[in-house]
Coordinates of N, CA, C and O in Angstrom, one line a residue:
M1 N 26.6 0.5 20.7 CA 25.8 0.4 19.0 C 25.4 2.5 18.9 O 24.2 2.3 19.8
D2 N 25.7 2.7 18.0 CA 25.5 3.7 18.0 C 23.9 3.8 17.0 O 23.9 3.5 16.2
M3 N 22.7 4.7 17.7 CA 21.5 4.7 17.5 C 22.1 5.3 16.5 O 20.7 4.4 15.5
G4 N 22.0 6.8 16.2 CA 21.9 7.1 14.8 C 22.7 6.3 13.8 O 21.7 6.2 12.7
A5 N 23.7 5.5 13.7 CA 24.5 4.9 12.7 C 23.2 4.1 12.2 O 23.5 3.6 11.0
A6 N 22.9 3.1 13.0 CA 22.1 2.1 12.6 C 20.9 2.8 11.8 O 20.4 2.2 10.9
L7 N 20.5 3.8 12.1 CA 18.9 4.4 11.9 C 19.1 5.0 10.1 O 18.7 4.9 9.3
D8 N 20.3 5.3 10.1 CA 21.0 5.9 8.7 C 21.2 4.5 8.1 O 20.9 5.0 6.6
T9 N 21.4 3.2 8.6 CA 21.4 2.0 7.6 C 20.0 1.5 7.5 O 20.0 0.8 6.4
V10 N 19.0 1.7 7.5 CA 17.7 1.2 7.3 C 17.0 1.8 6.2 O 17.3 3.2 5.9
Q11 N 16.8 1.3 5.1 CA 16.0 1.3 4.4 C 14.9 1.1 3.9 O 14.1 0.2 4.4
P12 N 13.6 1.8 4.4 CA 12.6 2.4 4.8 C 11.7 1.6 3.5 O 11.9 1.6 1.6
V13 N 10.9 0.8 3.2 CA 10.1 -0.1 2.3 C 8.7 0.1 1.8 O 8.0 0.3 3.0
A14 N 8.7 0.4 0.7 CA 7.0 1.5 0.5 C 6.8 0.2 -0.4 O 7.7 -0.5 -1.6
L15 N 5.2 0.3 -0.7 CA 4.7 -0.3 -1.7 C 3.4 0.7 -2.3 O 2.5 1.1 -1.9
D16 N 3.2 0.5 -3.9 CA 2.2 1.1 -4.5 C 0.9 0.2 -5.1 O 1.3 -0.6 -5.6
L17 N -0.1 0.2 -4.1 CA -1.1 -1.2 -4.4 C -1.9 -0.3 -5.8 O -2.4 0.7 -5.4
G18 N -1.7 -1.0 -6.7 CA -2.4 -1.5 -8.0 C -1.9 0.4 -8.4 O -2.3 1.2 -8.9
S19 N -0.7 -0.1 -8.5 CA 0.1 1.0 -9.4 C -0.2 1.6 -10.7 O 0.0 2.6 -10.9
G20 N -0.9 0.6 -12.0 CA -1.0 1.3 -12.8 C -0.1 2.1 -13.6 O 1.0 1.3 -14.5
V21 N -0.1 2.9 -14.1 CA 1.3 3.4 -14.9 C 2.5 4.3 -13.8 O 2.8 5.0 -14.4
G22 N 2.0 3.8 -12.3 CA 2.9 3.9 -11.5 C 3.1 5.6 -10.4 O 4.3 6.1 -9.5
L23 N 2.1 6.0 -10.8 CA 1.5 6.8 -10.1 C 1.1 6.7 -8.5 O -0.3 5.9 -8.2
P24 N 1.2 6.8 -7.3 CA 2.3 7.8 -6.5 C 3.6 7.1 -6.5 O 4.5 8.1 -6.6
G25 N 3.8 5.6 -7.2 CA 5.1 5.0 -7.2 C 6.2 5.8 -7.6 O 7.2 5.9 -6.5
F26 N 7.0 6.2 -8.7 CA 7.6 7.2 -9.4 C 8.0 7.8 -8.6 O 8.8 8.1 -8.4
P27 N 7.1 9.2 -8.6 CA 7.4 10.2 -8.1 C 7.8 9.7 -6.7 O 9.3 11.0 -6.3
L28 N 7.5 9.3 -5.8 CA 7.7 9.0 -4.6 C 9.3 8.5 -4.7 O 10.0 8.7 -4.2
A29 N 9.0 7.4 -5.4 CA 10.9 6.3 -5.5 C 11.9 7.3 -5.3 O 13.0 7.5 -4.9
L30 N 11.8 8.6 -6.7 CA 12.4 9.4 -7.0 C 12.5 10.3 -6.0 O 14.3 10.9 -5.9
A31 N 12.0 10.9 -5.2 CA 12.0 11.9 -4.6 C 12.3 11.8 -2.8 O 13.3 12.4 -2.4
W32 N 12.6 10.2 -3.0 CA 12.7 9.4 -1.5 C 13.6 8.7 -1.9 O 13.8 7.1 -2.0
P33 N 14.9 8.9 -2.3 CA 16.2 7.9 -2.7 C 16.4 7.0 -2.0 O 17.4 5.9 -2.3
G34 N 16.6 7.2 -0.8 CA 16.9 6.0 0.5 C 15.5 5.0 0.6 O 16.3 3.9 1.3
S35 N 14.6 4.7 -0.5 CA 13.9 3.9 -0.5 C 13.8 2.7 -0.8 O 14.2 2.9 -1.9
R36 N 13.3 1.7 -0.5 CA 13.0 0.6 -1.7 C 11.3 0.4 -2.1 O 10.5 0.3 -0.9
W37 N 11.0 -0.1 -3.3 CA 9.6 -0.2 -3.1 C 9.3 -1.1 -3.9 O 10.2 -1.7 -4.6
F38 N 8.4 -1.4 -3.9 CA 7.4 -2.6 -4.9 C 5.8 -1.8 -5.7 O 5.4 -1.0 -4.8
L39 N 5.9 -2.1 -6.8 CA 4.9 -1.6 -7.7 C 3.9 -3.0 -7.7 O 4.3 -3.5 -8.7
L40 N 2.7 -2.8 -7.2 CA 2.1 -3.3 -7.5 C 1.4 -3.4 -8.0 O 0.4 -2.7 -8.7
D41 N 0.7 -4.7 -9.9 CA -0.8 -4.2 -10.4 C -0.8 -6.0 -11.0 O -0.1 -6.4 -11.1
G42 N -1.9 -6.2 -10.8 CA -2.1 -7.5 -11.1 C -2.6 -7.8 -12.9 O -2.8 -8.6 -13.7
S43 N -2.4 -6.6 -13.8 CA -2.4 -7.0 -15.0 C -0.8 -7.0 -15.8 O 0.1 -5.8 -15.4
I44 N -1.0 -7.9 -16.2 CA 0.4 -8.1 -16.8 C 1.2 -6.8 -18.3 O 2.1 -6.7 -17.9
R45 N -0.1 -6.3 -18.5 CA 0.5 -5.7 -19.6 C 0.6 -4.2 -18.5 O 1.8 -3.6 -19.0
R46 N -0.1 -3.5 -17.7 CA 0.4 -3.2 -16.9 C 2.0 -3.0 -16.4 O 2.9 -2.2 -16.1
A47 N 1.9 -4.4 -15.5 CA 3.3 -4.4 -15.5 C 4.9 -4.5 -16.2 O 5.8 -4.0 -16.0
E48 N 4.7 -5.2 -17.3 CA 5.5 -5.0 -18.5 C 5.9 -3.0 -18.7 O 7.0 -3.3 -18.5
F49 N 4.5 -2.7 -18.4 CA 5.5 -1.1 -19.1 C 5.8 -0.6 -17.7 O 6.9 0.2 -17.2
L50 N 5.4 -0.8 -15.8 CA 6.0 -0.7 -14.9 C 7.1 -0.9 -15.4 O 8.6 0.0 -15.0
S51 N 7.4 -2.4 -15.3 CA 9.0 -2.9 -15.6 C 9.7 -1.8 -17.1 O 10.9 -1.4 -16.8
E52 N 9.3 -1.9 -17.9 CA 10.2 -1.1 -18.8 C 10.7 0.5 -18.2 O 11.6 1.1 -18.1
S53 N 9.6 1.1 -17.3 CA 9.8 2.5 -17.2 C 10.9 2.5 -15.7 O 11.6 3.3 -15.5
V54 N 10.7 1.4 -14.9 CA 11.8 1.2 -13.9 C 12.9 1.0 -14.3 O 13.9 1.9 -14.0
T55 N 13.4 0.6 -15.5 CA 14.6 0.6 -16.2 C 15.1 2.1 -16.7 O 16.5 1.9 -16.5
A56 N 14.3 2.4 -17.3 CA 13.9 3.9 -18.4 C 14.9 4.8 -16.9 O 15.2 5.7 -17.5
L57 N 14.1 4.7 -16.0 CA 14.9 5.7 -15.3 C 15.9 5.4 -13.9 O 15.8 6.1 -13.2
G58 N 15.7 4.6 -14.6 CA 17.2 4.1 -14.1 C 17.2 3.5 -12.0 O 17.9 3.8 -11.3
L59 N 15.5 2.9 -12.1 CA 15.3 2.7 -10.8 C 15.8 1.4 -10.0 O 15.3 0.4 -9.2
A60 N 16.6 0.8 -10.8 CA 16.0 -1.2 -10.9 C 16.9 -1.7 -9.9 O 16.2 -3.1 -9.2
E61 N 17.1 -0.7 -9.5 CA 18.6 -1.4 -7.7 C 17.9 -1.2 -6.6 O 17.4 -1.9 -5.8
R62 N 16.5 -0.5 -7.1 CA 16.1 -0.7 -5.5 C 14.5 -0.2 -5.7 O 13.5 0.0 -4.5
V63 N 13.5 -0.6 -6.8 CA 12.3 -0.5 -7.0 C 11.7 -1.6 -8.0 O 12.4 -2.2 -9.0
T64 N 11.1 -2.7 -7.5 CA 10.6 -4.0 -8.4 C 9.1 -4.1 -8.6 O 8.1 -3.4 -7.7
V65 N 9.0 -4.3 -9.4 CA 7.6 -4.6 -10.0 C 6.9 -6.2 -9.6 O 7.7 -7.0 -10.0
V66 N 5.8 -5.8 -9.2 CA 5.6 -7.4 -8.6 C 3.8 -7.7 -9.8 O 3.0 -6.5 -9.5
A67 N 3.9 -8.6 -10.6 CA 3.0 -8.5 -11.2 C 1.8 -9.9 -11.0 O 1.8 -10.6 -11.1
E68 N 0.7 -9.5 -9.8 CA 0.0 -9.8 -9.2 C -1.4 -9.4 -8.4 O -0.9 -7.9 -8.2
R69 N -1.7 -9.7 -8.1 CA -3.8 -9.1 -7.6 C -3.4 -9.0 -5.7 O -2.4 -10.1 -5.4
A70 N -3.3 -8.1 -5.6 CA -3.1 -7.9 -4.3 C -3.5 -8.9 -3.6 O -2.7 -9.0 -2.3
E71 N -4.8 -9.5 -3.1 CA -4.9 -10.6 -2.6 C -4.3 -12.0 -3.1 O -4.3 -12.5 -1.5
S72 N -3.6 -12.3 -3.7 CA -2.9 -13.2 -3.5 C -1.2 -13.3 -3.1 O -0.6 -13.6 -2.6
A73 N -0.7 -11.8 -3.6 CA 0.7 -10.9 -2.8 C 0.3 -11.0 -1.8 O 1.4 -10.8 -1.3
G74 N -0.6 -10.3 -1.1 CA -0.7 -10.1 0.4 C -0.3 -11.5 1.1 O -0.3 -11.3 2.6
R75 N -0.5 -12.4 1.0 CA -0.1 -14.1 1.5 C 1.2 -14.7 1.4 O 1.3 -15.8 1.7
G76 N 2.0 -13.4 0.1 CA 3.1 -14.4 -0.3 C 4.7 -13.5 0.5 O 4.1 -13.7 2.3
E77 N 5.3 -13.6 0.1 CA 6.8 -13.0 0.8 C 6.8 -11.7 1.4 O 7.4 -11.3 2.1
L78 N 5.8 -10.8 0.9 CA 5.8 -9.6 1.0 C 5.0 -9.0 2.6 O 5.2 -8.0 2.4
R79 N 4.3 -10.1 2.6 CA 3.3 -10.3 4.0 C 3.8 -9.6 5.1 O 5.5 -9.8 5.7
S80 N 3.9 -8.6 5.9 CA 4.0 -7.7 7.2 C 5.7 -7.3 6.5 O 6.4 -7.4 8.0
T81 N 5.8 -6.8 6.0 CA 7.3 -6.3 5.1 C 7.4 -5.2 4.9 O 8.5 -4.7 4.5
V82 N 6.0 -4.3 4.8 CA 6.1 -3.5 4.2 C 5.9 -1.9 5.5 O 5.4 -2.3 6.3
D83 N 6.9 -0.5 5.3 CA 6.6 0.2 6.1 C 5.6 0.7 5.8 O 5.0 1.8 6.4
A84 N 5.4 1.6 4.9 CA 4.3 2.4 4.0 C 3.6 1.3 3.1 O 4.0 1.1 2.1
V85 N 2.4 1.4 2.7 CA 1.5 1.6 1.4 C 0.7 2.5 1.3 O 0.0 3.1 1.8
F86 N 1.2 3.4 -0.2 CA 0.1 4.4 -0.8 C -0.6 3.0 -1.7 O -0.7 2.7 -2.7
A87 N -1.4 4.5 -1.8 CA -2.7 3.7 -2.8 C -3.7 5.3 -3.3 O -4.0 6.2 -2.2
R88 N -3.8 5.1 -4.7 CA -4.4 6.4 -5.2 C -5.3 5.3 -6.5 O -5.6 4.7 -6.8
S89 N -6.5 6.0 -6.0 CA -7.7 5.1 -7.4 C -7.7 3.4 -7.0 O -7.9 3.1 -8.3
F90 N -7.1 3.1 -6.0 CA -7.4 1.1 -5.9 C -8.5 0.6 -6.0 O -9.2 0.0 -6.8
A91 N -9.3 1.3 -4.9 CA -10.6 0.7 -4.7 C -11.4 1.1 -3.8 O -10.6 2.7 -2.9
G92 N -12.8 1.0 -3.2 CA -13.3 1.7 -2.2 C -12.5 1.4 -0.8 O -11.4 0.8 -1.1
P93 N -13.2 2.0 0.4 CA -12.2 2.2 1.2 C -11.7 0.6 2.0 O -10.5 0.4 2.4
A94 N -13.5 -0.1 2.1 CA -13.1 -1.8 2.7 C -12.0 -2.4 2.1 O -11.4 -3.0 2.6
V95 N -12.3 -2.4 0.3 CA -11.1 -3.3 -0.1 C -10.0 -2.8 0.0 O -9.0 -3.5 -0.2
T96 N -9.5 -1.5 -0.1 CA -8.1 -0.4 -0.1 C -7.7 -1.5 1.2 O -6.5 -1.6 1.3
A97 N -8.3 -1.3 2.3 CA -7.8 -1.5 3.5 C -7.4 -3.0 3.8 O -6.5 -3.4 4.2
E98 N -8.7 -3.8 3.0 CA -8.0 -5.3 3.4 C -7.3 -6.1 2.6 O -6.2 -6.3 2.7
C99 N -6.7 -4.9 1.4 CA -6.0 -5.5 0.4 C -4.7 -4.4 0.9 O -3.4 -5.9 1.0
A100 N -4.6 -4.0 1.3 CA -3.0 -3.2 2.0 C -2.9 -3.6 2.9 O -1.3 -3.7 3.7
S101 N -4.0 -4.1 3.9 CA -3.3 -4.6 5.2 C -2.3 -5.9 5.6 O -1.1 -5.5 6.1
P102 N -2.3 -6.8 4.8 CA -1.2 -8.0 4.9 C -0.5 -7.0 4.5 O 0.5 -8.0 4.8
F103 N 0.4 -6.4 3.8 CA 1.8 -5.9 3.4 C 2.4 -5.2 4.6 O 3.5 -5.0 4.5
L104 N 1.7 -4.1 5.5 CA 2.0 -3.7 6.4 C 2.7 -4.2 7.7 O 2.2 -5.4 8.2
R105 N 4.0 -3.9 8.0 CA 4.3 -3.9 9.4 C 4.1 -3.5 10.1 O 2.7 -2.3 10.2
Q106 N 4.1 -3.8 11.3 CA 3.2 -3.2 13.0 C 4.1 -2.0 12.9 O 5.0 -1.4 12.8
H107 N 2.5 -1.0 13.4 CA 2.9 0.4 13.2 C 3.6 0.8 11.4 O 3.7 2.2 11.8
G108 N 3.4 0.4 10.7 CA 3.0 0.7 9.3 C 2.3 1.6 8.8 O 1.0 1.8 9.4
L109 N 1.6 2.0 7.7 CA 1.4 3.1 7.3 C 0.6 3.3 6.3 O 1.0 2.9 5.6
L110 N -0.6 3.4 6.1 CA -1.4 3.0 4.5 C -1.5 4.7 4.7 O -2.7 5.3 5.4
V111 N -1.5 5.4 3.0 CA -1.9 6.6 2.5 C -2.5 6.2 1.4 O -2.2 6.1 0.7
V112 N -4.0 6.6 1.6 CA -4.7 6.9 0.8 C -5.1 8.2 -0.1 O -5.4 9.3 0.8
A113 N -4.9 8.2 -1.1 CA -5.8 9.2 -1.8 C -6.5 9.5 -2.0 O -7.1 8.4 -2.2
E114 N -7.4 10.5 -1.5 CA -8.7 10.5 -0.7 C -9.8 11.3 -2.1 O -9.1 12.3 -2.6
P115 N -11.1 11.4 -2.7 CA -11.9 11.9 -3.6 C -11.8 13.3 -3.4 O -12.1 13.6 -2.1
P116 N -11.6 14.1 -4.3 CA -12.0 15.8 -3.5 C -13.3 16.2 -3.3 O -14.0 15.3 -3.7
G117 N -13.4 16.8 -1.8 CA -15.2 16.8 -1.1 C -15.2 15.4 -0.4 O -16.6 15.4 -0.6
G118 N -14.4 14.3 -0.4 CA -14.6 13.0 -0.1 C -15.3 13.2 1.4 O -14.8 14.1 2.0
R119 N -16.1 12.8 1.7 CA -16.9 12.2 3.0 C -15.6 11.7 4.1 O -15.0 10.3 3.7
P120 N -15.7 12.3 5.6 CA -14.5 12.0 6.0 C -14.6 11.0 6.6 O -14.2 10.2 7.4
D121 N -16.4 10.2 6.8 CA -17.0 9.6 7.3 C -16.5 7.9 6.8 O -17.2 6.8 6.8
R122 N -15.8 8.1 5.5 CA -16.3 6.7 4.6 C -15.3 5.3 5.3 O -15.4 4.5 4.7
W123 N -14.7 5.7 6.1 CA -14.0 5.0 6.4 C -14.5 4.3 7.7 O -14.2 5.2 9.3
D124 N -14.5 3.2 7.9 CA -15.2 2.3 9.2 C -13.9 2.0 10.5 O -13.4 0.8 9.8
V125 N -14.2 2.9 11.3 CA -13.6 2.6 12.5 C -13.6 1.1 13.2 O -12.4 0.4 13.0
P126 N -14.5 0.3 13.6 CA -14.6 -0.9 14.1 C -14.0 -1.8 12.4 O -13.3 -2.9 13.1
G127 N -14.2 -1.6 11.7 CA -13.7 -2.5 10.3 C -12.3 -2.2 10.3 O -11.7 -3.4 9.9
L128 N -12.3 -1.2 10.6 CA -10.1 -1.2 10.3 C -9.9 -1.6 10.9 O -8.5 -2.7 11.7
G129 N -10.6 -1.4 12.7 CA -9.8 -2.4 13.7 C -10.0 -3.9 13.4 O -8.9 -4.7 13.8
G130 N -10.3 -4.6 12.8 CA -10.5 -6.1 12.6 C -9.6 -6.5 12.0 O -9.5 -7.1 11.8
L131 N -8.9 -5.2 10.9 CA -7.8 -5.5 10.2 C -6.1 -5.0 10.9 O -5.3 -5.0 9.9
G132 N -6.9 -5.4 12.5 CA -5.2 -5.0 13.0 C -5.1 -3.1 12.8 O -3.6 -2.4 12.8
M133 N -6.0 -2.4 11.9 CA -5.9 -0.9 11.5 C -6.4 0.0 12.7 O -7.2 -0.3 13.2
Q134 N -6.0 1.3 12.7 CA -6.2 2.4 13.4 C -6.8 3.3 12.1 O -5.5 3.7 11.8
L135 N -7.5 4.5 12.3 CA -7.8 5.9 11.4 C -6.7 6.8 12.2 O -6.4 7.1 13.2
G136 N -6.0 7.1 11.2 CA -5.5 8.5 11.4 C -5.5 9.4 11.4 O -6.8 9.8 10.5
P137 N -4.9 10.4 11.1 CA -5.5 11.9 10.4 C -5.7 11.8 9.1 O -5.2 11.5 8.7
R138 N -6.4 12.9 8.9 CA -7.0 13.1 7.4 C -6.5 14.4 6.8 O -6.6 15.3 7.7
L139 N -5.6 14.7 6.2 CA -5.2 15.7 5.6 C -5.3 16.0 4.3 O -6.1 15.3 3.5
V140 N -5.9 17.5 4.3 CA -6.6 18.1 3.0 C -6.2 18.8 2.2 O -6.4 19.3 1.6
E141 N -4.7 19.6 2.9 CA -4.4 20.3 2.2 C -2.6 19.8 1.8 O -1.5 19.5 2.8
P142 N -2.0 19.9 0.5 CA -2.6 20.4 -1.0 C -3.6 19.4 -1.5 O -3.9 20.3 -2.3
T143 N -3.8 18.1 -0.8 CA -4.5 18.0 -1.8 C -5.2 16.6 -0.4 O -4.0 16.5 0.3
A144 N -6.5 16.2 -0.6 CA -7.1 15.2 0.4 C -5.9 13.4 0.8 O -6.0 13.3 -0.7
V145 N -6.1 13.7 2.1 CA -5.3 12.0 2.2 C -5.7 11.2 3.5 O -5.4 12.6 4.0
Q146 N -5.8 10.3 3.3 CA -6.4 9.8 4.8 C -4.5 8.9 5.2 O -4.9 8.2 4.0
L147 N -4.1 9.0 6.6 CA -3.6 8.1 7.0 C -4.0 6.9 7.8 O -4.7 7.4 8.8
I148 N -3.7 5.7 7.7 CA -3.9 4.7 8.3 C -3.3 4.2 8.9 O -2.3 3.6 8.2
V149 N -3.4 4.2 10.4 CA -2.0 2.8 11.6 C -1.9 1.2 11.5 O -2.9 1.2 11.6
Q150 N -1.5 0.6 10.7 CA -1.4 -0.6 10.8 C -0.9 -0.5 12.7 O 0.5 -1.4 12.9
V151 N -1.2 -0.7 13.6 CA -1.3 -1.2 14.8 C -1.0 -2.5 15.7 O 0.3 -2.7 16.3
T152 N -1.6 -3.4 15.0 CA -1.3 -5.1 15.0 C -1.1 -5.3 13.2 O -1.8 -5.5 12.6
L153 N -0.2 -6.6 14.0 CA -0.4 -7.2 12.0 C -1.5 -7.7 11.7 O -2.6 -8.1 12.7
C154 N -1.6 -7.7 10.8 CA -3.2 -8.1 9.8 C -3.4 -9.7 10.5 O -2.2 -10.4 10.2
P155 N -4.3 -9.8 10.8 CA -4.9 -11.5 11.5 C -5.2 -12.3 9.4 O -4.7 -12.0 9.0
E156 N -4.4 -13.3 9.9 CA -4.5 -14.5 9.2 C -5.1 -15.0 7.6 O -4.6 -14.9 6.8
R157 N -6.6 -14.4 8.4 CA -7.7 -15.1 7.3 C -7.5 -13.9 6.9 O -8.7 -14.1 5.5
F158 N -7.1 -12.7 6.7 CA -7.2 -11.7 5.7 C -5.8 -11.8 4.0 O -4.7 -11.8 5.2
P159 N -6.0 -10.8 3.2 CA -6.8 -11.1 2.7 C -7.8 -11.9 2.4 O -7.2 -13.1 1.7
R160 N -8.9 -11.9 2.2 CA -9.5 -13.1 1.5 C -9.4 -13.3 -0.1 O -8.1 -12.6 -0.4
R161 N -9.9 -14.9 -0.6 CA -9.3 -15.4 -1.9 C -9.6 -13.9 -2.9 O -10.9 -12.7 -2.8
V162 N -9.1 -14.1 -3.6 CA -8.8 -13.2 -5.5 C -10.4 -12.6 -5.4 O -11.3 -13.6 -5.6
G163 N -10.9 -11.9 -5.6 CA -11.8 -11.2 -6.0 C -13.2 -10.9 -4.7 O -14.1 -9.9 -4.5
V164 N -13.0 -11.6 -3.6 CA -13.7 -11.8 -2.4 C -13.8 -10.3 -1.9 O -15.3 -9.6 -1.5
P165 N -12.6 -9.6 -1.1 CA -13.2 -8.0 -1.1 C -13.8 -7.1 -1.9 O -14.7 -6.5 -1.2
S166 N -14.2 -7.2 -2.7 CA -14.6 -6.1 -3.9 C -16.0 -6.8 -3.7 O -17.2 -6.3 -4.0
K167 N -16.1 -8.2 -3.6 CA -17.7 -8.8 -3.8 C -18.4 -8.4 -2.7 O -19.7 -8.1 -2.6
R168 N -17.6 -8.7 -1.8 CA -18.6 -8.8 -0.2 C -17.9 -7.9 0.6 O -16.7 -7.9 1.6
P169 N -17.4 -6.8 0.5 CA -16.9 -5.6 1.4 C -16.7 -6.0 2.8 O -17.9 -6.1 3.4
L170 N -15.4 -6.0 3.6 CA -15.9 -6.2 5.1 C -16.9 -4.8 5.8 O -17.3 -4.9 6.6
F171 N -17.1 -3.7 5.5 CA -17.8 -2.3 5.5 C -18.2 -1.4 5.0 O -17.6 -1.3 3.5

């Protein structure tokens, strides 16, 4: 089998965690035409807006809106199926990591938009390790982004029940 041809047929799968109005999901889906996307948002109202926008943008063949809380969806059929999770203004580091980790395949990547001037030490390395994750590089130009690698699959005990990650963060 020609490995080059096999790689050309691979369709990367990405998830926009807490998509809101579709940022960064829509721009990335438009810029990355070979990808498949899930826009996840726990608000029915926002999910309806996202669904209408998917149709209006002509993305219905490769973008799916999931109207569900991350803690619930992370225990469903999307578990361990995603190559990259993108998070912008979702939650603090502990909640974002716990909610993103279950979706990622082994060696998948969590890409988090960081606040301007954010502290580089805000990600707890041992806490990430408990989720099977490892801190990757932090990019600061043109915008601050933290990369986190899913080294091993997320342990089955995560994510915890809906609301628990934000009430009792892991780190």
